Short mmCIF file of C-alpha atoms in Angstrom, two decimals:
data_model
loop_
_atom_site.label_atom_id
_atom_site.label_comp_id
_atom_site.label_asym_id
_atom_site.label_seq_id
_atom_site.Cartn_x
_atom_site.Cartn_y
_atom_site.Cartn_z
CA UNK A 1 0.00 0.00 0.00
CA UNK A 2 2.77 2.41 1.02
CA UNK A 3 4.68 1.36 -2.27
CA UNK A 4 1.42 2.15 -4.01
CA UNK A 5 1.54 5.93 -2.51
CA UNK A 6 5.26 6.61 -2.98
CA UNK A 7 4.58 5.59 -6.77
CA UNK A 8 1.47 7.76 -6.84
CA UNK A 9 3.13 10.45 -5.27
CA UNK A 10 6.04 10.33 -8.13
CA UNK A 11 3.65 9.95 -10.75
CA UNK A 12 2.04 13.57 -9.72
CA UNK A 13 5.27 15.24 -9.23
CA UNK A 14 6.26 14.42 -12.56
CA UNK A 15 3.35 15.62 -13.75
CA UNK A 16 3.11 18.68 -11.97
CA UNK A 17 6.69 19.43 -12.92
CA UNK A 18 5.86 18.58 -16.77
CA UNK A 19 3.01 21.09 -16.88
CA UNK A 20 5.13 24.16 -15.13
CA UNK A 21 7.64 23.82 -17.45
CA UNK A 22 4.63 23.96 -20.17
CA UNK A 23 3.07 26.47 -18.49
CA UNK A 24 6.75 28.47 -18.24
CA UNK A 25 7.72 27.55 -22.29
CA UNK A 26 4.15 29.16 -23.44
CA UNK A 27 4.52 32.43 -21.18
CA UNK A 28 7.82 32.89 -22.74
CA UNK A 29 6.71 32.43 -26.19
CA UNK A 30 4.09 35.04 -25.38
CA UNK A 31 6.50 37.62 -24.34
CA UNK A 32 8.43 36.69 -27.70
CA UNK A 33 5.38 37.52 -30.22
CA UNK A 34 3.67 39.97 -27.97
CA UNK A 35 5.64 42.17 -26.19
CA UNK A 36 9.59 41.62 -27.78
CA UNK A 37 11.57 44.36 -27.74
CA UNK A 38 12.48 46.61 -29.91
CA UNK A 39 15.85 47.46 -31.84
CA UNK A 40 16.71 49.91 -33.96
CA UNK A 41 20.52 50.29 -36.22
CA UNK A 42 20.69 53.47 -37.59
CA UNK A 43 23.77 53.60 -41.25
CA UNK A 44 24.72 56.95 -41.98
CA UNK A 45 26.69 57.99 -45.00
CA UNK A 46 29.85 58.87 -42.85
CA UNK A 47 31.04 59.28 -39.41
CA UNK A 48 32.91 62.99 -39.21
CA UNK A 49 30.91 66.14 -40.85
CA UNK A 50 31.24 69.68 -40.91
CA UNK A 51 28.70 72.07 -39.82
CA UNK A 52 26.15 73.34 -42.63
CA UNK A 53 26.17 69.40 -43.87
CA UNK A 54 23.87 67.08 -44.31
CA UNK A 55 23.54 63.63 -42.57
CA UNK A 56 21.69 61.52 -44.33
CA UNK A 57 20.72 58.18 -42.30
CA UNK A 58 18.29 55.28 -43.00
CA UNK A 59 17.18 53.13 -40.01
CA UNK A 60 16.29 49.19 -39.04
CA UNK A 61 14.21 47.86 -36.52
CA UNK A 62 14.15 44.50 -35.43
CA UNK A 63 12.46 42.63 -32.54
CA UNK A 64 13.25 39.42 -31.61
CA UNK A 65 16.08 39.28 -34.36
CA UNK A 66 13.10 39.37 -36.95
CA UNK A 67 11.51 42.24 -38.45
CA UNK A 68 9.70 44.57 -36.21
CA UNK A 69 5.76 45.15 -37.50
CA UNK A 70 4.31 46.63 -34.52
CA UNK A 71 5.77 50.37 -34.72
CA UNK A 72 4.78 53.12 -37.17
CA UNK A 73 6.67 55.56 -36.67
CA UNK A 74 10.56 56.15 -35.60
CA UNK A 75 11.89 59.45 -33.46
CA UNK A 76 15.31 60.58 -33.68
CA UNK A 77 16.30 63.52 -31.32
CA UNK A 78 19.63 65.53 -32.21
CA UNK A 79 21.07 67.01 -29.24
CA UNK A 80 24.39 69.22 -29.12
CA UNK A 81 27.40 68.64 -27.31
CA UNK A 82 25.98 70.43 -24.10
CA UNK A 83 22.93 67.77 -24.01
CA UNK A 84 20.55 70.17 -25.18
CA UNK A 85 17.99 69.19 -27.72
CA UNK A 86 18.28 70.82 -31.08
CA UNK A 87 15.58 68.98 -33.40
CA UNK A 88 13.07 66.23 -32.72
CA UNK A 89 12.58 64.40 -36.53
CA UNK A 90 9.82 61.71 -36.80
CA UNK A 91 10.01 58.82 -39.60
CA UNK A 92 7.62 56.87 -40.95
CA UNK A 93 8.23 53.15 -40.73
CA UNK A 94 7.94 50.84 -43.78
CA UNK A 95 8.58 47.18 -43.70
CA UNK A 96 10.68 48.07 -40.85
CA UNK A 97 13.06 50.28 -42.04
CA UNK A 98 13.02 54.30 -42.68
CA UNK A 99 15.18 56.91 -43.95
CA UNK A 100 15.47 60.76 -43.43
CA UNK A 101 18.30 63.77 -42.71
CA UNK A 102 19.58 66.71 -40.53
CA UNK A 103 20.80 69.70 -41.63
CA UNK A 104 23.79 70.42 -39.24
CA UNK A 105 23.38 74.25 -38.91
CA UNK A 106 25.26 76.98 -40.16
CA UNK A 107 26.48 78.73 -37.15
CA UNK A 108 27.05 75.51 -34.74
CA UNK A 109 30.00 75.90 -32.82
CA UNK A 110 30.02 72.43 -31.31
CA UNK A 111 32.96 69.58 -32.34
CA UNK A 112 30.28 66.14 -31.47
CA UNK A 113 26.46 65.67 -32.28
CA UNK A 114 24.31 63.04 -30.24
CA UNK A 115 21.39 61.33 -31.96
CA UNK A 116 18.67 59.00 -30.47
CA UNK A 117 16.54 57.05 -31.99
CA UNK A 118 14.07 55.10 -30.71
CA UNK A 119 9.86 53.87 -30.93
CA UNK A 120 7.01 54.72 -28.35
CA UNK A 121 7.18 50.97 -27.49
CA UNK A 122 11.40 50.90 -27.09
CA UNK A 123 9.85 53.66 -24.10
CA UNK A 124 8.61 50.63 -22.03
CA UNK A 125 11.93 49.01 -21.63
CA UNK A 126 15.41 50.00 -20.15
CA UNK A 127 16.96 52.49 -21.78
CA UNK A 128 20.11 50.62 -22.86
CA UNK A 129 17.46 49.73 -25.82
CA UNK A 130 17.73 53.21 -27.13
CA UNK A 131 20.11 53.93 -29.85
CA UNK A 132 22.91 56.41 -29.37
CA UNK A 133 25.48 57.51 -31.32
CA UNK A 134 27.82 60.07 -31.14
CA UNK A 135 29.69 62.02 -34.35
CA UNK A 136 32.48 64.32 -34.73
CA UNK A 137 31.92 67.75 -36.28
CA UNK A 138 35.21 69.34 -37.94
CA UNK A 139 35.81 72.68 -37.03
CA UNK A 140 38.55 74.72 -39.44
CA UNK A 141 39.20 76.84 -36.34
CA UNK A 142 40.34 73.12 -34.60
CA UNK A 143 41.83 70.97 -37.42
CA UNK A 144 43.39 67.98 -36.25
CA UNK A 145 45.33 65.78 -38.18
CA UNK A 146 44.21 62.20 -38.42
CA UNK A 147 45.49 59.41 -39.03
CA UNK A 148 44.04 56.24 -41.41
CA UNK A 149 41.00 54.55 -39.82
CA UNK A 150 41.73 56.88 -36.65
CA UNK A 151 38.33 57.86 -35.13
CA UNK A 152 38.63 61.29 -32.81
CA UNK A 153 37.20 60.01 -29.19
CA UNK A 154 34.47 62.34 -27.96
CA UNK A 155 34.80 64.09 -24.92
CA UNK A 156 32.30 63.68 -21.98
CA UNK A 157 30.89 65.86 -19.13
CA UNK A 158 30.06 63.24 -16.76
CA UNK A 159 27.69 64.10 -13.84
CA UNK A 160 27.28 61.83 -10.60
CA UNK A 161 24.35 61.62 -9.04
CA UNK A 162 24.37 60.81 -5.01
CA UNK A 163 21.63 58.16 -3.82
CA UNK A 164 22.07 57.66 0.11
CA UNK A 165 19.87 54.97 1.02
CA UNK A 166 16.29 56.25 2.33
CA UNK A 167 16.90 59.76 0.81
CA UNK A 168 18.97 60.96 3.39
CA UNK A 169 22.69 59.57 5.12
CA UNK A 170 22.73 59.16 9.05
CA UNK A 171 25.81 59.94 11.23
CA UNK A 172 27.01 57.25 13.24
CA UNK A 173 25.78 54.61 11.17
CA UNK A 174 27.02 52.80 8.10
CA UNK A 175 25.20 54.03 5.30
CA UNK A 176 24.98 52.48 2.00
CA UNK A 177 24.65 54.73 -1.06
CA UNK A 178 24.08 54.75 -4.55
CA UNK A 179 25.60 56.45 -7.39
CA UNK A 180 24.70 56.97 -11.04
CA UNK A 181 27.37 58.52 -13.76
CA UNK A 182 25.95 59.91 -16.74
CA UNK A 183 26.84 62.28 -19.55
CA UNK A 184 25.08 65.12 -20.83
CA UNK A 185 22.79 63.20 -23.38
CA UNK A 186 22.11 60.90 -20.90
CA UNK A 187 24.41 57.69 -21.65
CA UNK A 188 25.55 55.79 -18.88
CA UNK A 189 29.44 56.43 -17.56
CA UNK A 190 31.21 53.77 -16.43
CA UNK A 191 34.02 55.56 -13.59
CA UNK A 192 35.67 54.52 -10.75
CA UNK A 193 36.96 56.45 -7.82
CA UNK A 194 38.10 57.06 -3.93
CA UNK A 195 36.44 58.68 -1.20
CA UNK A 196 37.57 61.41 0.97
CA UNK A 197 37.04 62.91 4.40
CA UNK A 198 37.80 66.59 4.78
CA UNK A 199 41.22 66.24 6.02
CA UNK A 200 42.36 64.03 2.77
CA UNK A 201 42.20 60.81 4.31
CA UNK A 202 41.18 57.88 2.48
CA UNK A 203 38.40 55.60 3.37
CA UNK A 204 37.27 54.12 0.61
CA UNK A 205 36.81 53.21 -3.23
CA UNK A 206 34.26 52.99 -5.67
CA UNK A 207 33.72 51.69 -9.03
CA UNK A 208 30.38 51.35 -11.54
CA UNK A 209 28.69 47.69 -11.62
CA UNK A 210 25.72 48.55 -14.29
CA UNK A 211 25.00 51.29 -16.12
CA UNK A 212 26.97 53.96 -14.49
CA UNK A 213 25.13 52.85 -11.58
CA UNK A 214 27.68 51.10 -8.06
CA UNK A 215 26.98 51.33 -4.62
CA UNK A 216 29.08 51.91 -1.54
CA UNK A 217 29.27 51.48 2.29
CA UNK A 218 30.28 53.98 4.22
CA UNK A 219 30.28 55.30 8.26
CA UNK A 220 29.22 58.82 8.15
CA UNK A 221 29.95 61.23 10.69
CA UNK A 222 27.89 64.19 11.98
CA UNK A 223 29.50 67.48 10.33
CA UNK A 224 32.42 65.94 8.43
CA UNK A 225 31.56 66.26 4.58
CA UNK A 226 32.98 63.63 2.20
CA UNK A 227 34.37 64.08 -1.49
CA UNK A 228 34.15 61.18 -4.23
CA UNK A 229 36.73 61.71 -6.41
CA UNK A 230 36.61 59.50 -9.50
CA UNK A 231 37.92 59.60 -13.40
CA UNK A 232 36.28 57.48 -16.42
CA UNK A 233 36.98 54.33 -17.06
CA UNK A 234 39.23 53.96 -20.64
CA UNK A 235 37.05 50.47 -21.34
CA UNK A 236 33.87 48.92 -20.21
CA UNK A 237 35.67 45.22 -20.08
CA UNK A 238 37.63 47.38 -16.47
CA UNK A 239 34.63 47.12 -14.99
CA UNK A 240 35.03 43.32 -14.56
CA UNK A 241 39.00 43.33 -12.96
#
C-alpha cells in the first residue's frame, strides 16, 4: 500500500513538474510575439561632418532578431554637445526600415552631435534599448590631423548623481549609497573612484557595476563632509577586474 503511494506520489510530481515547465515555455513564447523588444541600427553615409552638412541616415528595426511590424513611426532627437535638444525628426516606418536627414546648422560651434533614436514601445523598456550615437563635427578653427582609420574620441561631461539609502545619510551609522554617472545626453558612464574625508584621508573606493550605476558602504559622521573623487573608465571590459 505504502509502495502504491510513494509511486502515486512520483507519478504527480512528474506531472506537476511537466506542466510548469509547459506552463513556463508558453509564457515565454508570449512575451516573444507579444511584447519583444524593440531594436533599432541606424547607417549613416559617414562618421565625421562639418557644420552646414547634411547627414543623411536610413534606419532598421528589429524585434526578436526578426523584423519589427508593430511600430509606425521612428523618433530621432539631435542634441548638441551640451545635451541640449536641437531637433526632434519623426520617420515613418515601412517594412521596418526608414530613412530621413539633418541639416547640421550653419552657425554651430560644437565639435560632437548626439542622436537617439528610438519607438514609443522601445519607451517601455530600459533604456540601454535606445540607440545612441555620437559624431564628430570638424571645425577649421580646430583641425586635427588624423590618421588612417583613426576615429577622434568624444569628450564627456560626466555628472554623478548621489543616492544615500532612504533619501537621506545618518551619522554614526554605516550608510549604503548609490551612485549613477551619466553624460550630458544621458548615456551611462562607467568611472571609478576614492572617497575622501575633509582632512584628505582615504576611506574608501568605488567603481560602476551597471550602467553607471555602483553602490558603496560607508560610516558617516555628523559634520564631516565627504568628497568622491573619480575619473572614467578607458574600457567597459575594467569594470570586470
Amino acid at each position: 500500500m505504502n509502495k502504491k503511494i510513494f509511486l502515486a506520489g512520483v507519478t504527480l510530481f512528474f506531472l506537476i513538474g511537466v506542466l510548469t515547465a509547459q506552463y513556463i515555455d508558453s509564457t515565454m513564447n508570449i512575451y516573444r510575439d507579444h511584447f519583444a523588444p524593440e531594436k533599432v541600427h541606424i547607417q549613416t553615409d559617414r562618421l565625421i561632418y562639418k557644420k552646414g552638412e547634411t547627414i543623411f541616415y536610413k534606419a532598421y528595426l528589429l524585434a526578436s532578431n526578426d523584423l519589427a511590424v508593430s511600430s509606425k513611426t521612428l523618433y530621432i532627437d539631435w542634441y548638441d554637445e551640451a545635451g541640449k535638444l536641437l531637433l526632434q525628426t519623426e520617420a515613418p516606418l515601412f517594412i521596418s526600415s526608414a530613412k530621413g536627414s539633418f541639416d547640421i546648422p550653419q552657425n554651430y560651434t560644437g565639435t560632437q552631435l548626439c542622436v537617439k533614436a528610438y519607438t514609443r514601445w522601445m519607451l517601455n523598456f530600459d533604456t540601454t534599448f535606445i540607440y545612441s550615437r555620437t559624431f564628430i563635427i570638424h571645425q577649421k578653427k580646430n583641425e586635427i590631423a588624423f590618421k588612417d582609420n583613426e576615429v577622434a574620441q568624444p569628450v564627456n561631461n560626466t555628472q554623478v548623481q548621489i543616492y544615500p539609502e532612504g533619501g537621506f545619510s545618518v551619522a554614526d551609522l554605516t550608510n549604503r549609497i548609490a551612485f549613477k554617472a551619466e553624460d550630458q545626453w544621458g548615456n551611462p558612464v562607467y568611472i571609478k573612484g576614492i572617497i575622501k574625508n575633509s582632512n584628505g584621508r582615504l576611506l574608501d573606493s568605488f567603481v560602476s557595476v551597471h550602467d553607471g550605476m555602483g553602490l558603496f558602504s560607508l560610516l558617516m559622521q555628523k559634520g564631516k563632509p565627504i568628497f568622491l573623487i573619480g575619473w572614467m573608465h578607458k574600457a567597459i571590459q575594467e569594470v570586470k577586474k
